[in-house]
Short mmCIF file of C-alpha atoms in Angstrom, two decimals:
data_model
loop_
_atom_site.label_atom_id
_atom_site.label_comp_id
_atom_site.label_asym_id
_atom_site.label_seq_id
_atom_site.Cartn_x
_atom_site.Cartn_y
_atom_site.Cartn_z
CA UNK A 1 91.48 -52.25 -0.89
CA UNK A 2 90.01 -48.41 -0.17
CA UNK A 3 90.12 -46.65 3.37
CA UNK A 4 87.32 -44.60 3.44
CA UNK A 5 85.36 -46.16 6.21
CA UNK A 6 88.45 -45.72 8.52
CA UNK A 7 89.04 -41.96 7.21
CA UNK A 8 85.29 -41.58 7.84
CA UNK A 9 85.65 -42.71 11.62
CA UNK A 10 88.40 -40.37 12.05
CA UNK A 11 87.63 -37.21 14.53
CA UNK A 12 87.76 -33.88 12.68
CA UNK A 13 90.26 -31.54 14.32
CA UNK A 14 89.32 -28.66 16.14
CA UNK A 15 89.14 -25.36 14.89
CA UNK A 16 92.16 -22.79 14.99
CA UNK A 17 92.35 -19.31 15.54
CA UNK A 18 94.14 -19.12 12.29
CA UNK A 19 90.62 -21.56 11.05
CA UNK A 20 88.84 -18.30 12.84
CA UNK A 21 90.96 -15.62 11.49
CA UNK A 22 90.02 -17.36 7.65
CA UNK A 23 87.16 -17.43 8.16
CA UNK A 24 85.74 -13.87 9.60
CA UNK A 25 88.06 -12.18 7.24
CA UNK A 26 90.56 -10.67 9.69
CA UNK A 27 93.80 -11.62 10.96
CA UNK A 28 95.05 -14.13 13.54
CA UNK A 29 95.97 -11.74 15.48
CA UNK A 30 93.23 -9.28 15.58
CA UNK A 31 90.87 -12.68 16.68
CA UNK A 32 93.56 -13.52 19.89
CA UNK A 33 92.26 -9.91 20.55
CA UNK A 34 88.71 -10.73 20.27
CA UNK A 35 89.08 -13.69 22.46
CA UNK A 36 91.44 -11.39 25.33
CA UNK A 37 88.49 -8.35 25.34
CA UNK A 38 90.83 -6.20 23.39
CA UNK A 39 89.52 -2.34 23.61
CA UNK A 40 90.86 -2.13 19.94
CA UNK A 41 88.77 -4.23 18.22
CA UNK A 42 85.24 -2.39 16.64
CA UNK A 43 82.23 -3.92 17.77
CA UNK A 44 81.69 -4.92 13.53
CA UNK A 45 84.94 -7.04 13.23
CA UNK A 46 84.57 -8.17 17.02
CA UNK A 47 81.22 -9.51 15.95
CA UNK A 48 82.68 -11.51 12.68
CA UNK A 49 85.06 -13.50 14.70
CA UNK A 50 82.01 -14.50 17.44
CA UNK A 51 80.43 -15.20 14.23
CA UNK A 52 82.91 -16.83 12.50
CA UNK A 53 83.77 -18.59 16.02
CA UNK A 54 80.46 -19.99 15.96
CA UNK A 55 79.97 -21.39 12.54
CA UNK A 56 83.20 -22.97 13.66
CA UNK A 57 82.44 -24.66 17.10
CA UNK A 58 85.81 -22.85 18.01
CA UNK A 59 86.38 -23.63 21.73
CA UNK A 60 89.45 -21.70 22.85
CA UNK A 61 92.93 -23.22 24.18
CA UNK A 62 92.85 -21.79 28.25
CA UNK A 63 96.37 -23.21 28.73
CA UNK A 64 97.42 -21.27 25.37
CA UNK A 65 95.74 -17.95 26.51
CA UNK A 66 96.66 -18.17 29.49
CA UNK A 67 100.31 -17.71 28.73
CA UNK A 68 99.64 -14.90 26.25
CA UNK A 69 98.17 -13.41 28.27
CA UNK A 70 97.37 -11.99 31.78
CA UNK A 71 93.88 -13.27 32.03
CA UNK A 72 93.25 -16.73 32.26
CA UNK A 73 89.13 -16.13 33.40
CA UNK A 74 90.23 -19.58 35.21
CA UNK A 75 89.48 -19.21 39.16
CA UNK A 76 90.91 -21.92 41.42
CA UNK A 77 89.11 -23.41 43.88
CA UNK A 78 90.66 -25.73 47.13
CA UNK A 79 89.36 -28.13 49.01
CA UNK A 80 89.94 -30.18 51.83
CA UNK A 81 87.12 -32.05 51.98
CA UNK A 82 84.72 -33.01 48.84
CA UNK A 83 82.06 -36.22 50.25
CA UNK A 84 80.53 -34.31 53.57
CA UNK A 85 77.89 -31.95 51.94
CA UNK A 86 78.28 -28.56 53.12
CA UNK A 87 82.00 -28.22 51.20
CA UNK A 88 80.84 -30.39 47.91
CA UNK A 89 77.65 -28.29 47.87
CA UNK A 90 80.16 -24.92 47.93
CA UNK A 91 81.95 -26.34 45.36
CA UNK A 92 79.49 -26.65 43.13
CA UNK A 93 78.06 -23.00 44.08
CA UNK A 94 81.17 -21.51 42.92
CA UNK A 95 81.31 -23.51 39.61
CA UNK A 96 78.13 -22.01 38.37
CA UNK A 97 78.31 -19.05 39.84
CA UNK A 98 82.05 -18.65 37.84
CA UNK A 99 80.42 -20.17 34.85
CA UNK A 100 78.04 -17.22 34.69
CA UNK A 101 80.12 -14.76 34.83
CA UNK A 102 82.69 -16.08 32.13
CA UNK A 103 84.82 -18.10 34.00
CA UNK A 104 85.88 -21.69 34.75
CA UNK A 105 86.96 -23.40 37.86
CA UNK A 106 89.79 -25.99 38.80
CA UNK A 107 89.15 -27.68 42.14
CA UNK A 108 93.03 -28.96 43.99
CA UNK A 109 92.17 -31.39 46.37
CA UNK A 110 94.65 -30.69 49.26
CA UNK A 111 95.32 -32.53 53.25
CA UNK A 112 94.27 -29.46 55.55
CA UNK A 113 97.18 -31.09 57.51
CA UNK A 114 99.83 -31.76 55.45
CA UNK A 115 102.08 -28.68 54.78
CA UNK A 116 103.24 -29.99 52.10
CA UNK A 117 99.98 -31.42 50.42
CA UNK A 118 98.82 -27.45 50.80
CA UNK A 119 102.13 -25.65 49.08
CA UNK A 120 101.72 -28.60 46.59
CA UNK A 121 98.94 -27.22 45.54
CA UNK A 122 98.45 -23.63 45.52
CA UNK A 123 101.85 -24.05 42.92
CA UNK A 124 99.37 -25.74 40.74
CA UNK A 125 96.49 -23.36 41.28
CA UNK A 126 99.65 -20.64 40.93
CA UNK A 127 100.92 -22.46 37.43
CA UNK A 128 97.84 -22.62 36.32
CA UNK A 129 97.81 -18.98 35.97
CA UNK A 130 94.20 -18.68 38.08
CA UNK A 131 93.14 -15.34 38.58
CA UNK A 132 91.85 -16.58 41.78
CA UNK A 133 91.42 -18.64 44.56
CA UNK A 134 88.48 -19.29 46.26
CA UNK A 135 88.97 -21.46 49.65
CA UNK A 136 86.38 -24.02 50.63
CA UNK A 137 88.56 -24.96 53.89
CA UNK A 138 87.69 -26.71 56.86
CA UNK A 139 90.74 -26.38 58.45
CA UNK A 140 93.27 -23.37 59.85
CA UNK A 141 96.11 -25.29 58.93
CA UNK A 142 95.48 -24.06 55.02
CA UNK A 143 94.16 -20.59 56.18
CA UNK A 144 96.97 -20.28 56.90
CA UNK A 145 99.47 -21.11 54.52
CA UNK A 146 97.32 -19.40 51.47
CA UNK A 147 97.40 -16.40 54.46
CA UNK A 148 101.17 -16.68 54.32
CA UNK A 149 101.70 -17.34 50.54
CA UNK A 150 103.43 -14.47 48.22
CA UNK A 151 102.43 -15.91 44.95
CA UNK A 152 100.25 -12.52 44.97
CA UNK A 153 96.89 -14.64 44.16
CA UNK A 154 93.22 -12.64 45.40
CA UNK A 155 92.14 -15.27 47.55
CA UNK A 156 88.78 -15.33 49.74
CA UNK A 157 87.18 -17.72 52.38
CA UNK A 158 84.28 -19.05 52.97
CA UNK A 159 85.31 -20.37 56.82
CA UNK A 160 84.67 -17.82 59.59
CA UNK A 161 88.43 -18.54 61.22
CA UNK A 162 89.04 -15.41 62.96
CA UNK A 163 88.88 -15.93 66.93
CA UNK A 164 86.07 -13.01 67.15
CA UNK A 165 83.27 -12.46 64.38
CA UNK A 166 84.13 -14.40 61.78
CA UNK A 167 86.09 -13.51 58.05
CA UNK A 168 85.77 -13.45 54.86
CA UNK A 169 82.71 -14.54 53.20
CA UNK A 170 81.97 -17.10 55.62
CA UNK A 171 78.59 -17.96 55.71
CA UNK A 172 77.81 -17.12 59.41
CA UNK A 173 78.22 -20.94 61.17
CA UNK A 174 77.94 -19.03 64.56
CA UNK A 175 74.40 -17.00 63.67
CA UNK A 176 73.66 -20.18 62.74
CA UNK A 177 74.05 -22.18 65.41
CA UNK A 178 72.75 -19.57 67.79
CA UNK A 179 69.34 -19.84 65.85
CA UNK A 180 69.42 -23.35 66.38
CA UNK A 181 69.73 -22.56 70.12
CA UNK A 182 67.20 -20.08 70.38
CA UNK A 183 64.57 -22.14 68.83
CA UNK A 184 64.67 -24.48 71.95
CA UNK A 185 65.44 -22.59 74.37
CA UNK A 186 61.79 -20.72 72.80
CA UNK A 187 60.21 -23.95 73.43
CA UNK A 188 60.95 -23.51 76.66
CA UNK A 189 63.92 -25.76 77.17
CA UNK A 190 66.69 -24.95 80.00
CA UNK A 191 68.29 -28.77 80.05
CA UNK A 192 69.69 -28.42 76.01
CA UNK A 193 72.91 -30.06 75.53
CA UNK A 194 75.77 -29.39 72.22
CA UNK A 195 76.77 -32.56 69.56
CA UNK A 196 80.45 -31.01 68.27
CA UNK A 197 81.72 -31.29 65.79
CA UNK A 198 85.39 -32.24 65.37
CA UNK A 199 86.90 -29.96 67.03
CA UNK A 200 89.70 -29.61 64.14
CA UNK A 201 87.10 -28.44 61.85
CA UNK A 202 86.52 -23.89 61.40
CA UNK A 203 82.80 -24.86 61.16
CA UNK A 204 82.49 -27.30 64.25
CA UNK A 205 84.69 -24.61 66.32
CA UNK A 206 82.18 -21.93 64.98
CA UNK A 207 78.62 -23.77 66.11
CA UNK A 208 80.07 -24.81 69.11
CA UNK A 209 81.06 -21.03 69.60
CA UNK A 210 78.10 -19.74 68.93
CA UNK A 211 76.01 -22.33 70.97
CA UNK A 212 78.21 -21.46 74.21
CA UNK A 213 76.90 -17.48 73.31
CA UNK A 214 73.26 -18.09 73.45
CA UNK A 215 73.33 -20.15 76.63
CA UNK A 216 74.48 -18.02 77.86
CA UNK A 217 72.39 -14.98 77.04
CA UNK A 218 69.97 -16.32 78.64
CA UNK A 219 72.01 -17.37 82.24
CA UNK A 220 72.50 -20.77 81.14
CA UNK A 221 75.39 -23.58 81.70
CA UNK A 222 76.13 -23.91 77.91
CA UNK A 223 76.97 -28.80 77.83
CA UNK A 224 78.60 -29.79 74.84
CA UNK A 225 79.34 -33.67 73.78
CA UNK A 226 82.17 -34.07 71.25
CA UNK A 227 81.88 -36.38 68.16
CA UNK A 228 84.81 -38.33 66.93
CA UNK A 229 83.34 -37.27 63.30
CA UNK A 230 80.61 -35.53 61.26
CA UNK A 231 78.94 -39.45 60.10
CA UNK A 232 75.45 -40.92 61.53
CA UNK A 233 77.98 -43.31 63.54
CA UNK A 234 79.86 -40.91 65.64
CA UNK A 235 75.77 -39.46 66.31
CA UNK A 236 74.91 -42.97 67.67
CA UNK A 237 77.88 -43.21 69.66
CA UNK A 238 76.77 -40.21 71.60
CA UNK A 239 73.52 -40.74 72.20
CA UNK A 240 74.35 -42.77 74.77
CA UNK A 241 76.57 -39.08 77.06
CA UNK A 242 73.03 -37.45 75.32
CA UNK A 243 70.37 -39.48 77.50
CA UNK A 244 72.59 -40.13 80.37
CA UNK A 245 73.21 -36.49 81.12
CA UNK A 246 68.75 -35.56 81.21
CA UNK A 247 68.85 -33.15 78.25
CA UNK A 248 64.99 -32.59 76.66
CA UNK A 249 66.80 -31.14 73.39
CA UNK A 250 69.62 -31.44 71.68
CA UNK A 251 71.39 -28.92 68.62
CA UNK A 252 74.00 -31.09 66.82
CA UNK A 253 76.12 -30.14 64.39
CA UNK A 254 75.48 -31.45 60.91
CA UNK A 255 72.15 -33.27 59.92
CA UNK A 256 74.14 -36.52 60.22
CA UNK A 257 74.82 -36.64 63.42
CA UNK A 258 71.37 -36.08 63.83
CA UNK A 259 70.50 -39.50 62.30
CA UNK A 260 73.14 -41.20 64.16
CA UNK A 261 71.42 -39.74 67.25
CA UNK A 262 67.07 -39.82 66.04
CA UNK A 263 68.30 -44.29 65.60
CA UNK A 264 70.00 -44.51 68.20
CA UNK A 265 66.67 -42.90 69.75
CA UNK A 266 64.83 -45.47 68.58
CA UNK A 267 67.20 -47.85 69.42
CA UNK A 268 66.09 -46.82 73.35
CA UNK A 269 62.78 -46.24 72.87
CA UNK A 270 63.45 -42.42 74.09
CA UNK A 271 60.72 -40.81 71.91
CA UNK A 272 61.59 -37.87 69.32
CA UNK A 273 60.21 -35.03 70.06
CA UNK A 274 58.12 -35.73 73.17
CA UNK A 275 60.96 -37.12 75.29
CA UNK A 276 63.68 -35.46 73.55
CA UNK A 277 63.88 -32.44 71.25
CA UNK A 278 66.56 -32.57 68.25
CA UNK A 279 67.23 -30.26 66.15
CA UNK A 280 70.53 -31.09 62.98
CA UNK A 281 72.18 -28.13 60.32
CA UNK A 282 72.71 -28.03 57.20
CA UNK A 283 68.89 -29.42 55.88
CA UNK A 284 70.50 -31.44 53.81
CA UNK A 285 68.23 -33.41 51.02
CA UNK A 286 66.83 -35.96 52.84
CA UNK A 287 66.06 -34.26 56.21
CA UNK A 288 62.84 -33.90 55.24
CA UNK A 289 62.44 -37.40 55.26
CA UNK A 290 63.81 -38.50 58.89
CA UNK A 291 61.78 -39.70 60.74
CA UNK A 292 61.39 -37.62 62.26
CA UNK A 293 61.54 -34.85 59.80
CA UNK A 294 64.81 -33.13 61.06
CA UNK A 295 64.22 -28.98 62.23
CA UNK A 296 67.05 -28.40 61.20
CA UNK A 297 69.78 -25.20 59.94
CA UNK A 298 69.84 -24.45 56.58
CA UNK A 299 72.92 -23.01 54.29
CA UNK A 300 72.55 -20.84 51.62
CA UNK A 301 75.00 -22.31 49.57
CA UNK A 302 74.37 -21.06 45.77
CA UNK A 303 73.96 -17.18 47.53
CA UNK A 304 77.81 -18.06 49.40
CA UNK A 305 79.39 -19.43 46.67
CA UNK A 306 78.31 -16.27 43.77
CA UNK A 307 79.50 -13.62 46.74
CA UNK A 308 82.80 -15.37 46.83
CA UNK A 309 82.79 -15.14 42.88
CA UNK A 310 81.71 -10.94 43.34
CA UNK A 311 84.19 -10.54 45.92
CA UNK A 312 87.25 -11.85 43.96
CA UNK A 313 86.37 -10.50 40.65
CA UNK A 314 84.72 -7.42 41.61
CA UNK A 315 86.51 -6.03 44.81
CA UNK A 316 83.09 -5.50 47.05
CA UNK A 317 83.71 -5.29 49.85
CA UNK A 318 80.21 -4.04 51.17
CA UNK A 319 78.45 -8.37 50.45
CA UNK A 320 76.76 -8.95 53.30
CA UNK A 321 76.77 -13.26 55.13
CA UNK A 322 74.60 -15.08 53.95
CA UNK A 323 73.05 -16.04 57.26
CA UNK A 324 71.52 -19.33 57.77
CA UNK A 325 67.45 -20.75 58.61
CA UNK A 326 66.10 -22.11 60.52
CA UNK A 327 63.59 -24.64 58.89
CA UNK A 328 61.46 -26.39 61.50
CA UNK A 329 59.70 -29.60 61.96
CA UNK A 330 58.67 -32.47 63.48
CA UNK A 331 62.03 -34.00 65.32
CA UNK A 332 61.63 -30.48 68.35
CA UNK A 333 58.25 -29.85 70.22
CA UNK A 334 57.47 -26.87 73.03
CA UNK A 335 58.40 -27.83 76.86
CA UNK A 336 55.17 -28.68 78.41
CA UNK A 337 53.88 -25.94 81.09
CA UNK A 338 54.21 -28.32 84.39
CA UNK A 339 57.71 -29.65 82.87
#
């Protein structure tokens, strides 16, 4: 019995460095130098090798390159939260920005409060010879562990974790909160309350601080109510306290808690925006389709991802923060003059 059909189903062997070398008429050492972008290779030879790689559909073995070269062309992304909209959008943006620069990314998920888990994740990235790390890390313990590590791997962070003014490439959470609060105050609201995110998240504390600063700058007393997490359910449960506070406007720490608040307002017969104006944060894709459509603060994840990669690869210290932008919709209104 012939085994021809079986052989036909076998996957073709992936092309190797030696196959490329034979096709280009050069040594395998020359192919390696092209892969590692060595300056000693003549342009015409480099092009022959690249053409051979294309014809053979050659894909370099990144692990082998990391062992033979100091450059792995790989960046690590360290994250503690993949489910929330902000962190997941940031990871996608960083991955796309790295790809545009010819780099691959490796994402390590870790528990932001477990030191052993954090150290293991950092060790995994170091073992893969990543050239740098971007931390999408909402909790303080991970950032402290990253800053104290002696791995020698450069890193940047998205979160503002310094007590004054933020640090690194954080999208300016504090400024975004001030913009959201200013919008409500400019509409004539005085009794404004902040539905704050979980206090162990850096973004939540930054947004709370921005709310307080804007209120105090207008001579007003800031009031806030803590949400147990970032979910619509947390917003729904916190709504009763908001209604009892006699506030005419609420700045929610994210769009999901705003969604829960809108649901609770409907159930309680509280009209938005006639009785209560509501502002969210993030501008998730669904925010424009809440009822009423949600006024919120939009974060520029793609720009921040590109800036992270640029800072890491180019060492540019002059890159400004990416400032969030208010998106005005139907969930807020100006206070009547007779109020």
